[in-house]
Each structure stands twice: as structure tokens, then as C-alpha cells.
Tab-separated table of C-alpha atoms in Angstrom:
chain	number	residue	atom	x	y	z
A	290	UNK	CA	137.274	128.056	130.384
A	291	UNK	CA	133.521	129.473	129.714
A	292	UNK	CA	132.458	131.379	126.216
A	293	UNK	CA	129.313	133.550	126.903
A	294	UNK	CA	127.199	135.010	124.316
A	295	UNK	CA	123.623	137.344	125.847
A	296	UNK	CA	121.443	138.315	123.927
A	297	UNK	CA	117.476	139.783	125.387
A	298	UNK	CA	116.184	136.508	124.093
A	299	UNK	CA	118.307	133.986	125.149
A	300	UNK	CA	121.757	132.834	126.109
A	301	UNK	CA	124.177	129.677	125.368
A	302	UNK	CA	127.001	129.691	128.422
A	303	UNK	CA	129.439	126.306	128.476
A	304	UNK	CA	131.168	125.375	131.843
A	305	UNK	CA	133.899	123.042	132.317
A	306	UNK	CA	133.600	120.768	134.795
A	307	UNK	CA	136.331	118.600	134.872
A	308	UNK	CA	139.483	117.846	132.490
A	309	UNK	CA	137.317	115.363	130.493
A	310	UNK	CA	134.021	116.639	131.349
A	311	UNK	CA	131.739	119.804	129.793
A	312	UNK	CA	128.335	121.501	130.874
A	313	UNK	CA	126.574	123.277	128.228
A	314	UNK	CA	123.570	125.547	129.731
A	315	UNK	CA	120.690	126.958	127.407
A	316	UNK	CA	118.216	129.663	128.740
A	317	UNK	CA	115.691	132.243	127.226
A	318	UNK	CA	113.678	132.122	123.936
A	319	UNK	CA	115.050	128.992	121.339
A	320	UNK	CA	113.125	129.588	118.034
A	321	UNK	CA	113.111	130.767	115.078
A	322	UNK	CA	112.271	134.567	115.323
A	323	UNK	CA	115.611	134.594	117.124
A	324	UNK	CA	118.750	135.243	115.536
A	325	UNK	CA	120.429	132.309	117.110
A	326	UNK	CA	124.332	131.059	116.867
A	327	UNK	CA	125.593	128.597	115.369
A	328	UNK	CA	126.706	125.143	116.149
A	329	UNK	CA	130.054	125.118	114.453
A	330	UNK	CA	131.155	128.118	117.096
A	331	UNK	CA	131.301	125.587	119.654
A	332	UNK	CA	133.668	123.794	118.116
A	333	UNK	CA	136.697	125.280	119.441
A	334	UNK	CA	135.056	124.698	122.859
A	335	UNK	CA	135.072	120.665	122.281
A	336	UNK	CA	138.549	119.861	122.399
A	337	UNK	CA	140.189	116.971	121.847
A	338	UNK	CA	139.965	116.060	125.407
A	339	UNK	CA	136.821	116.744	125.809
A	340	UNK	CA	134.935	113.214	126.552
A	341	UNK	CA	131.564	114.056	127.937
A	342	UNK	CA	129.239	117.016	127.208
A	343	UNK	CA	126.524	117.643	129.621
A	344	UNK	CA	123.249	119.907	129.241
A	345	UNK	CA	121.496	122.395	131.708
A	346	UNK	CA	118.701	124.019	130.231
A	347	UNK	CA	116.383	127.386	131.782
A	348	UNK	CA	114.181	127.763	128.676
A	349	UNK	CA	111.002	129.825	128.703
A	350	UNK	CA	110.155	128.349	124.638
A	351	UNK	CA	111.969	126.302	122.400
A	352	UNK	CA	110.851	125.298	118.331
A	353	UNK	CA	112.388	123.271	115.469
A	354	UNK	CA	115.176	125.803	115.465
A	355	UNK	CA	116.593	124.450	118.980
A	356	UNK	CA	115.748	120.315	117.631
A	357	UNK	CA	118.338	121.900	114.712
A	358	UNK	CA	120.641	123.278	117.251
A	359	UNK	CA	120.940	120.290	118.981
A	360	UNK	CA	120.557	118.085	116.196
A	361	UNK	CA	124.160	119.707	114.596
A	362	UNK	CA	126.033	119.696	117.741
A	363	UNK	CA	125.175	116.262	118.873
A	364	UNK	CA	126.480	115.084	115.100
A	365	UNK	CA	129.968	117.469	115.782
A	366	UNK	CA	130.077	115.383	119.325
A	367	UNK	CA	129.764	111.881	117.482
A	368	UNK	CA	131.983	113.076	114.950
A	369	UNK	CA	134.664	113.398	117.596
A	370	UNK	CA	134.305	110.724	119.899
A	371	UNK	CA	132.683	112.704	122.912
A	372	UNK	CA	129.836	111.119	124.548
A	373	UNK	CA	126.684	113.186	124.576
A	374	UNK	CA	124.224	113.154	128.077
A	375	UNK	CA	120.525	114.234	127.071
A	376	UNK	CA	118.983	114.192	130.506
A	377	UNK	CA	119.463	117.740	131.092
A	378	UNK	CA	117.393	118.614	128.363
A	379	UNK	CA	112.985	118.927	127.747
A	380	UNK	CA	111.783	115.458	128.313
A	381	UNK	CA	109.738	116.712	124.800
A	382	UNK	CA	113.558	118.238	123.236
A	383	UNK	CA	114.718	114.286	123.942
A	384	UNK	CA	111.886	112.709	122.824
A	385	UNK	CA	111.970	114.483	119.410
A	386	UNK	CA	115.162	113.912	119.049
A	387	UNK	CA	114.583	110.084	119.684
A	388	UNK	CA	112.166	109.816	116.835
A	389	UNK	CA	114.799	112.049	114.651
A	390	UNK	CA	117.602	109.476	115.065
A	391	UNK	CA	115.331	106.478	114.831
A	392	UNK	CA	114.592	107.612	110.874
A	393	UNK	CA	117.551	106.937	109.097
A	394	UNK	CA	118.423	109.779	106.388
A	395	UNK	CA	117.145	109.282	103.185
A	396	UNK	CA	120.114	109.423	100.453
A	397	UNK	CA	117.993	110.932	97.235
A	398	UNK	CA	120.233	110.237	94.209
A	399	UNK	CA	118.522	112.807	92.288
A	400	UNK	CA	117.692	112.542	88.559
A	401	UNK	CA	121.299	113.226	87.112
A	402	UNK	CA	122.807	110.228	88.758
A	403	UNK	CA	126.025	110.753	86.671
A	404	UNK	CA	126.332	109.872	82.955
A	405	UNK	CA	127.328	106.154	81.986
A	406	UNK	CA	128.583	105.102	78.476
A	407	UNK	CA	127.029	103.703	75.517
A	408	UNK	CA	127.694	99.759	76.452
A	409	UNK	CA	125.726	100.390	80.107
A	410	UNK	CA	122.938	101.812	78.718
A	411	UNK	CA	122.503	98.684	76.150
A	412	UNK	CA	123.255	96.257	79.251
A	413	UNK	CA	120.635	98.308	81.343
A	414	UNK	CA	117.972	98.326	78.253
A	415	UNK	CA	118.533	94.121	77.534
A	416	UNK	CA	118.052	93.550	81.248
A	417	UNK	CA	115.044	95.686	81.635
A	418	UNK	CA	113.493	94.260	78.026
A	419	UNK	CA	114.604	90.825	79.882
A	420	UNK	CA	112.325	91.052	82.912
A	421	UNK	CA	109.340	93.235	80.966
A	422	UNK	CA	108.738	90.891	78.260
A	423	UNK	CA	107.261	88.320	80.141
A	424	UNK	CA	105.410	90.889	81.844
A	425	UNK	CA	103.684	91.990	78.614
A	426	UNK	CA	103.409	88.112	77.476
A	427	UNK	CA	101.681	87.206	80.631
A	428	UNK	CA	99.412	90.340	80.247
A	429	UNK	CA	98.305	89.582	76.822
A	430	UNK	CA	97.688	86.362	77.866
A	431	UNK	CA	95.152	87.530	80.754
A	432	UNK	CA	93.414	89.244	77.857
A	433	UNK	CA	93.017	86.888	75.512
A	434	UNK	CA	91.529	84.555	78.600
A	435	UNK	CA	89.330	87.633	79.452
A	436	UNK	CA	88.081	87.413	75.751
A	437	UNK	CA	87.117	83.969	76.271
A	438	UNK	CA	85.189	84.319	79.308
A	439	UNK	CA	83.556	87.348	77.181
A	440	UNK	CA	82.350	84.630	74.406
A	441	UNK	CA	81.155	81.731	76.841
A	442	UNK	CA	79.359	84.604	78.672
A	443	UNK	CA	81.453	84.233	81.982
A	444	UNK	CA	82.781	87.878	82.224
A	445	UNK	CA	81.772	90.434	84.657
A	446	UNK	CA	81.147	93.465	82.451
A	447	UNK	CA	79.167	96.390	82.738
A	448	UNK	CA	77.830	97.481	79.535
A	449	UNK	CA	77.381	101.031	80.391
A	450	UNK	CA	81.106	101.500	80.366
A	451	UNK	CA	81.651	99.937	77.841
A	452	UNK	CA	79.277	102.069	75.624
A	453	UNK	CA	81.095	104.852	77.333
A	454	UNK	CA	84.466	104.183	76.179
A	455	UNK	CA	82.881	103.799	72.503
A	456	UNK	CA	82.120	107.527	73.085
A	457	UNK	CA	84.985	108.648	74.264
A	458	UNK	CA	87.388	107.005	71.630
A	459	UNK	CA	85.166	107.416	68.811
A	460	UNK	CA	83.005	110.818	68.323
A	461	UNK	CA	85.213	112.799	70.667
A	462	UNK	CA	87.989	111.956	68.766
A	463	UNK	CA	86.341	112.849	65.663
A	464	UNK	CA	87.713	116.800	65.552
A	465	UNK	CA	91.458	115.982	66.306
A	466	UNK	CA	91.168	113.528	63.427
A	467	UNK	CA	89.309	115.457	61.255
A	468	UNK	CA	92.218	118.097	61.227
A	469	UNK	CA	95.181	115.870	61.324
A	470	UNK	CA	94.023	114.103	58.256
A	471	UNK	CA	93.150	116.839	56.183
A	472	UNK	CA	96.649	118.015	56.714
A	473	UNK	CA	98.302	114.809	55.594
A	474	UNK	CA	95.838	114.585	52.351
A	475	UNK	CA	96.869	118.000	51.775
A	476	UNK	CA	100.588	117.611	51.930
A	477	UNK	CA	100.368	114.256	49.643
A	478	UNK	CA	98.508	116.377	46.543
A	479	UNK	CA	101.063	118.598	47.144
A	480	UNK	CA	103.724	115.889	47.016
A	481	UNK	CA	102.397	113.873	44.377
A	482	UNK	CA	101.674	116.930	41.867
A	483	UNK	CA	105.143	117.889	42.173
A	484	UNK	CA	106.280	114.498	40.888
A	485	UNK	CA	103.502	114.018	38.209
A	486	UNK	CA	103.649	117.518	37.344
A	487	UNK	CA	107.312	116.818	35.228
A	488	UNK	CA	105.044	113.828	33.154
A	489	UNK	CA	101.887	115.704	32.760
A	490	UNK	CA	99.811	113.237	34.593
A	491	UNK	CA	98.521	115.559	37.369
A	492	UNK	CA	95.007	113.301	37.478
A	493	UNK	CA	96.713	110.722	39.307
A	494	UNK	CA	97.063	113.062	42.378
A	495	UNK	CA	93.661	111.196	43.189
A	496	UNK	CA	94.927	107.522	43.002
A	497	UNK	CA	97.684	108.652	45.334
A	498	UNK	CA	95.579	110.250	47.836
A	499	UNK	CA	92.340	108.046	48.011
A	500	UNK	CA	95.108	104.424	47.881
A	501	UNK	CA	97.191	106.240	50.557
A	502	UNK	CA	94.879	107.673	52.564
A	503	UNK	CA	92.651	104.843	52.478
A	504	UNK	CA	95.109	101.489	52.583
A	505	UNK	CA	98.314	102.953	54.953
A	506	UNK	CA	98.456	106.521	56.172
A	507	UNK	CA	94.953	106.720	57.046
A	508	UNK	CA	94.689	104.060	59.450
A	509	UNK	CA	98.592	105.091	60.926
A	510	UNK	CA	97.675	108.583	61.510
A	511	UNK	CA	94.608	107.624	63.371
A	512	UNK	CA	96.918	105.026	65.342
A	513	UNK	CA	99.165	107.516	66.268
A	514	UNK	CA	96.701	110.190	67.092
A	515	UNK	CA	94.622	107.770	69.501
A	516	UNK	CA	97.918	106.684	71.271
A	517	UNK	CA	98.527	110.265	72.247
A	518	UNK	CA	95.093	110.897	73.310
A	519	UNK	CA	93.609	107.441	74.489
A	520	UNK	CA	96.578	105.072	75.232
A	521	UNK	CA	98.037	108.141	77.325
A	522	UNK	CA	94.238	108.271	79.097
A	523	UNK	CA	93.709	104.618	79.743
A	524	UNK	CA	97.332	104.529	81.520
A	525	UNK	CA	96.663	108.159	83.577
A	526	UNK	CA	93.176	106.840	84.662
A	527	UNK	CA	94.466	102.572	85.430
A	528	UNK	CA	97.665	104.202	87.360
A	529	UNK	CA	96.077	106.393	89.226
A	530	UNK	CA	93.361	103.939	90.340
A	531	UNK	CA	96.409	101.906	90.830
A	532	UNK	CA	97.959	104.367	93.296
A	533	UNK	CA	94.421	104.740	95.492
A	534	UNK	CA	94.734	101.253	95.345
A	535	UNK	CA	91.175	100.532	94.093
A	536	UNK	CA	92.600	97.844	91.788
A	537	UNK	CA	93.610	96.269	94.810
A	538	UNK	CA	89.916	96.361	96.094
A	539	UNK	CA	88.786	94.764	92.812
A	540	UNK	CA	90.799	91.782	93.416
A	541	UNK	CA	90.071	91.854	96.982
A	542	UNK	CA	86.582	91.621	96.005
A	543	UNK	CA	86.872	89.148	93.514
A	544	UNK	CA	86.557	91.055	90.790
A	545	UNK	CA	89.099	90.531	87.307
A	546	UNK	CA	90.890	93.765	86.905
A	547	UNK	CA	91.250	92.830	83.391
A	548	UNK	CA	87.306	92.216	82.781
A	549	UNK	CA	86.205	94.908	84.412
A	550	UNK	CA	88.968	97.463	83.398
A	551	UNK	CA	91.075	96.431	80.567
A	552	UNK	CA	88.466	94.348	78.206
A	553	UNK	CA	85.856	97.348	78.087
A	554	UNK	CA	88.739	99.582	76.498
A	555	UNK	CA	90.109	97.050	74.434
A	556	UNK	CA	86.619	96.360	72.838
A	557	UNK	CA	86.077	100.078	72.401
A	558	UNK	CA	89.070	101.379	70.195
A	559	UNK	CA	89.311	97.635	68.251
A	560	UNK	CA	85.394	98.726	66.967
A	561	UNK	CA	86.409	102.979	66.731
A	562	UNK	CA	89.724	102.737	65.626
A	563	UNK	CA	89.015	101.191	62.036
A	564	UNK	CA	85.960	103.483	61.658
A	565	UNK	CA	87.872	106.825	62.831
A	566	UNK	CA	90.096	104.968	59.784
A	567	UNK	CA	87.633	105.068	57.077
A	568	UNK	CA	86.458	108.448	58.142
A	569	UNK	CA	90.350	109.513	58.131
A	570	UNK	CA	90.918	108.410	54.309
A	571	UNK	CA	87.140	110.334	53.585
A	572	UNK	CA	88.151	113.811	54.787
A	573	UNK	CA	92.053	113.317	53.309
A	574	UNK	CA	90.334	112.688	50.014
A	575	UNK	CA	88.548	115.506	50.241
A	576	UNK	CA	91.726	117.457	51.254
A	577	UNK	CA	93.316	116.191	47.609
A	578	UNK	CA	89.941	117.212	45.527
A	579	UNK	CA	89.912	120.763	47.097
A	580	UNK	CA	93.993	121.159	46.098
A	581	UNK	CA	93.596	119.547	42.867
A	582	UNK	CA	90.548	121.511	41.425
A	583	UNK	CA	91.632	124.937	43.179
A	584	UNK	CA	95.148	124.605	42.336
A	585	UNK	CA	96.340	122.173	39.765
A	586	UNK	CA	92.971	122.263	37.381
A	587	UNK	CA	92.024	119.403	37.653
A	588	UNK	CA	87.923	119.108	37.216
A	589	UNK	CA	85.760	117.940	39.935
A	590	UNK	CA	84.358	115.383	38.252
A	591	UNK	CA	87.511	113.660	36.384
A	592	UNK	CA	88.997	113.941	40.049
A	593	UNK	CA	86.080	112.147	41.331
A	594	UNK	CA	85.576	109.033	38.351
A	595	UNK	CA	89.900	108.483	39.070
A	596	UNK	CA	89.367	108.294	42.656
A	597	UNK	CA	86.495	105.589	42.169
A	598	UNK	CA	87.934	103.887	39.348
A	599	UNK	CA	91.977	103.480	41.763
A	600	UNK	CA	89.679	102.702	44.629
A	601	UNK	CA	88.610	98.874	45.193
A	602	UNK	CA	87.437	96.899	47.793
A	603	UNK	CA	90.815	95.241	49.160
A	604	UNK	CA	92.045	98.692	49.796
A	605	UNK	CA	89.214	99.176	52.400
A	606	UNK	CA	89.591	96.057	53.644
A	607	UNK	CA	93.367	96.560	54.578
A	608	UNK	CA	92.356	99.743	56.012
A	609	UNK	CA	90.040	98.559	58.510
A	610	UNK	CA	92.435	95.429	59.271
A	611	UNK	CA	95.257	97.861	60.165
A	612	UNK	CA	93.099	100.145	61.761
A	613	UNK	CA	91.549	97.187	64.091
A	614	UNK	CA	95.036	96.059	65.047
A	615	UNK	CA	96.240	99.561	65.680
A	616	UNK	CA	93.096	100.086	68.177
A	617	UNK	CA	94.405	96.645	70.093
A	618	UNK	CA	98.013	97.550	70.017
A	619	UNK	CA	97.090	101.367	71.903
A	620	UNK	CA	94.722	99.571	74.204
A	621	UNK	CA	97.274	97.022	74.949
A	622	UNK	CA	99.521	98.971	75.616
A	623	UNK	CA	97.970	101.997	77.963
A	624	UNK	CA	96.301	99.221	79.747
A	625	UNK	CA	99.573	97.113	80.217
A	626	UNK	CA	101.297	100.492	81.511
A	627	UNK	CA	98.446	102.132	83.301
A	628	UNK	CA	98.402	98.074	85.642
A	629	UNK	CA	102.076	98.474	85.846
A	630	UNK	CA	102.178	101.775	87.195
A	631	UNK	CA	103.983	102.622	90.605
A	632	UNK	CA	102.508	104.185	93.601
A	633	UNK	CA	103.155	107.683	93.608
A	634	UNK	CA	102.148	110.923	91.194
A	635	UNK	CA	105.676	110.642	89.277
A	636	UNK	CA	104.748	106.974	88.678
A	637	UNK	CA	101.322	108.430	87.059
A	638	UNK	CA	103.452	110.550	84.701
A	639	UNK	CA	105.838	108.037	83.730
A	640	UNK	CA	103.404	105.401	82.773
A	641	UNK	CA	101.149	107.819	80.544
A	642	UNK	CA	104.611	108.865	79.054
A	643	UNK	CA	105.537	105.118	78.583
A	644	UNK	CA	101.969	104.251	77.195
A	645	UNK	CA	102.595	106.422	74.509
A	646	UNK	CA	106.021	105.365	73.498
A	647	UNK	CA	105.008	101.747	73.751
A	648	UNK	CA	101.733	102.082	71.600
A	649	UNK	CA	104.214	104.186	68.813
A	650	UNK	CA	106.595	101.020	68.540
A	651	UNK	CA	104.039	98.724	68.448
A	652	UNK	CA	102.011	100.500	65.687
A	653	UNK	CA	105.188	100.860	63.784
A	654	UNK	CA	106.000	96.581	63.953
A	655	UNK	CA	102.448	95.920	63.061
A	656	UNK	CA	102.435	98.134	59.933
A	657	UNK	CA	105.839	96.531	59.155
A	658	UNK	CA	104.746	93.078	59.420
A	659	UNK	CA	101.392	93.388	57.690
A	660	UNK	CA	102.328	95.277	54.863
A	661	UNK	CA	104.519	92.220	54.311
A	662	UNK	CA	102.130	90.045	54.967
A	663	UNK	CA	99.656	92.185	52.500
A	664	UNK	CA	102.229	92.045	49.745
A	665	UNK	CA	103.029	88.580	49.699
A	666	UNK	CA	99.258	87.821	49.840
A	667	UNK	CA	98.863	89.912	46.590
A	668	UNK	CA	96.036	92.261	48.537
């Protein structure tokens, strides 16, 4: 029983040779240019009694579309018991093939992965939270140490980056802030005269902006803006010096990842962070004066005597407090993220991602729990 098919280019003839035994033969031009058949017409050829396949190749080329060929029909032999004899084929054909089956395929979930219920996710989010919160403990740890060393004068710090970073936290920053915070000072005149309006006291539109600019949204807008510009920066740059594996260099050469990387941007946005602050409350302030004189009639210079008179010096100081501890909470955490970061460009992505959520919570805790803190202190 033979099946023939011709072609110019080439030709694919099978011979029995015994009850058990079959002989395929391959001649002509295997590639891709060639409108080749397929495996699957062979198998009506491989009966069930078929136990050994044989090969007899007269080539004059062969590509990737003959390794495919073969690749299919040796899988359809497997899958029905017969036993496949590559010596009639390319010593290069068997070779390749070799090195095909030594690989074993890769099974790529993909991102779907089917959908699991509520109680899986919570179980999957405790034991993740389980294993990463030592992780972040032992990482704060390393930089309080790394502060120490900075103190007794141990650390290995260059300056020059440091002074960098100040740059690049602080004045560049300066124009996303600038906007931002006008915005917010504008939308709490508008707020606040809406509610004053109904008691005629439209003059303390200025105690509401300067305290609220100054003491709590001031400082939390600059938080949150420097977590989506810096925090996502510091873990995009430590990742992907994490994936060329130049981290791995510093600690080969005995150099402290965290006192060469990590305290230099930790320093930077604790010293910008509360200044970007003050300057924050300054231009919202200025927001509420332009709405209140233009708008609600309120003279420039009762504005200005309300603002200094609801103004004092505690409000500042909570300011710059929160704003310092906002600056080590975004540092913390695009640092923490940016050394935790996988090895590939996906990793990269996730981590900046991850830096951003993490700084968010963080900010939002550490407002909780100081505003507490400020309250029962009286400040």
C-alpha cells in the first residue's frame, strides 16, 4: 500500500515493508516557500498495526518547515505506540531534533488563569502579607543600620548623588506641585464659601485654606504627587539595575546596596518633601486669595490679616512633620520594591506599579496615626 503526492519541488512517497514495518521517503525542496502537506494526512497510512516507521530521505534543501514536519509526525507515532527510526534522516535534521526533545515544553498559564472566589483571594493576600512583612521589617531595619553607619561616619556615600537626588525630588518637582496645589486651594474656597456663604462669614474662606493647606492637605498632596513621580522612579531605576544585575556587583564588591543606593534617596525626599510642603500650602493660599477677592469680595488685605491671624506656628510645624514622614514612607517604599524586583522587563513594570500602591497606603496610615497622635497632643 503506497500514497504518492509530486509536486516540482518535492515529494513524500511511504512504502510498506513488512506487516509491522513502514518506509517513509522524502525528496526535493523541504521549506517554507513550498506549499507542503500536512502531517495529519499520514495518518490513515499508520495503522494500527503499524509498529515501526522508517525514513529514506533524497533532499536537495530542507528548513524549519521540514524540523515541523517531522516534529508532528514523530508526536502522531508516539501517540500510537509505533516506534520511530531517525537514521535515515540529515545527521543535522536528527541533531535538531535532539536538542528539540531535550527542552521540555513550556506550559504558559497566561494572565487569566481562571477566576477564584472571594475566600481564595483573602487566603492568597494573608499568605503573601505573611511572607512580605518580614521582608519590609528586615529592610527597614538595614536602613535604620545604614543611618547609623551615616552618623559614626562609617558609610560609603558619594555626595554627588546625593546632591543629585536633592535636585531631582525637589526643584524638578516644583511645576507638577505648583499646579496640583493650586487646584486643591482652589476647590477648598470654593467649598468653604459655599458653606459660610448661608452664615455670612465668607472671611473665613482664609482660615480654611491657609490651616488646610498648610497642617494636612498640603503635605498629603505633595506625598501623593512624589509617590507617583519619585517612588515609581527609585523602583524603575533599583529594578532595573537589579535585572543587569549590577546590585549583584555591589555586593560582590563589597559595597552596601543600601548605603550606596537606598540611603542617598531616602536623605533626599526626607529634606524636599517637607519643603515642596511649605511651598504647597504657599501657592494653595494664594489659590484661595485670588477666588476670594475676584469672586466672593472679599478685600485683599482683610483676606491677608485672617490668614496671618488663623495661621500659627504649630500648624507649620505639623506640616513639615507630616511632610518629612511622607518623604521616608515614598522612599521606603520605591526602594523596598525597586531591591525586590524580579529579573525580567515585566518584573520592572510591576515593581514601579507596586511602589506606587505601597507608598499610597503607607501615606494614608501615617496621616491616620499622626493626626491622632496630633490631637491627643493638643497641637
Amino acid at each position: 500500500m503506497a500514497s504518492d503526492r509530486d509536486t516540482r519541488q518535492w515529494r513524500l512517497a511511504t512504502h510498506p515493508l513488512e506487516t509491522s514495518n513502514l518506509e517513509i521517503t522524502f525528496s526535493g525542496r523541504w521549506c517554507l516557500d513550498q506549499r507542503l502537506p500536512s502531517p495529519d494526512d499520514l495518518a490513515p497510512v499508520l495503522k494500527t498495526g503499524t509498529s515501526r516507521l522508517t525514513f529514506k530521505t533524497d533532499l536537495s534543501s530542507w528548513d524549519s518547515a521540514f524540523l515541523a514536519y517531522l516534529s508532528v509526525l514523530l508526536k502522531l507515532c508516539a501517540a500510537k505506540g509505533i516506534e520511530a527510526d531517525r537514521d535515515g534522516l540529515p545527521e543535522g535534521v536528527r541533531h535538531l531534533l535532539a536538542m528539540a526533545a531535550a527542552v521540555p515544553e513550556q506550559k504558559i498559564t497566561g494572565r487569566g488563569g481562571g477566576r477564584h472566589n472571594f475566600l481564595h483571594r483573602i487566603g492568597v493576600a494573608a499568605v503573601e502579607f505573611s511572607h512580605g512583612a518580614p521582608a519590609m521589617l528586615r529592610f527597614l531595619g538595614e536602613i535604620v543600620f545604614s543611618f547609623g553607619r551615616l552618623l559614626s561616619g562609617r558609610v560609603r556615600l558619594r555626595w554627588h548623588d546625593l546632591w543629585w537626588e536633592v535636585e531631582e525630588v525637589g526643584p524638578r518637582a516644583l511645576l507638577i506641585v505648583s499646579v496640583i496645589s493650586f487646584l486643591v486651594g482652589l476647590i477648598l474656597a470654593y467649598l468653604g464659601a459655599d458653606q459660610l456663604r448661608m452664615v455670612g462669614a465668607q472671611i473665613f474662606i482664609a482660615d480654611l485654606v491657609a490651616i488646610g493647606m498648610v497642617r494636612e492637605i498640603g503635605a498629603l498632596m505633595t506625598g501623593i504627587i512624589i509617590a507617583g513621580r519619585t517612588g515609581s522612579a527609585f523602583a524603575a531605576k533599583l529594578g532595573t539595575m537589579q535585572v543587569n544585575e549590577e546590585i549583584d556587583a555591589f555586593r560582590t564588591l563589597g559595597i552596601s546596596p543600601i548605603d550606596f543606593l537606598v540611603l542617598p534617596r531616602t536623605i533626599a525626599l526626607m529634606l524636599m518633601v517637607p519643603l515642596l510642603t511649605l511651598y504647597s500650602g504657599f501657592v494653595g493660599m494664594l489659590a484661595g486669595l485670588l477666588i476670594s477677592t475676584t469672586i466672593f469680595d472679599i478685600g485683599l488685605f482683610e483676606y491677608y490679616n485672617e490668614t496671618i491671624s488663623a495661621l500659627e506656628l504649630k500648624h507649620f510645624a505639623v506640616g513639615l512633620v507630616k511632610g518629612s514622614v511622607y518623604g521616608a514612607m515614598v522612599a521606603y517604599s520605591g526602594c523596598l520594591r525597586g531591591m525586590q524586583c524580579g529579573r525580567s522587563a515585566e518584573a520592572v513594570g510591576e515593581a514601579a506599579t507596586s511602589a506606587v500602591v505601597t507608598s499610597i497606603l503607607l501615606i494614608t496610615i501615617s496621616a491616620s496615626i499622626l493626626t491622632i497622635i496630633f490631637y491627643q497632643l493638643g497641637i
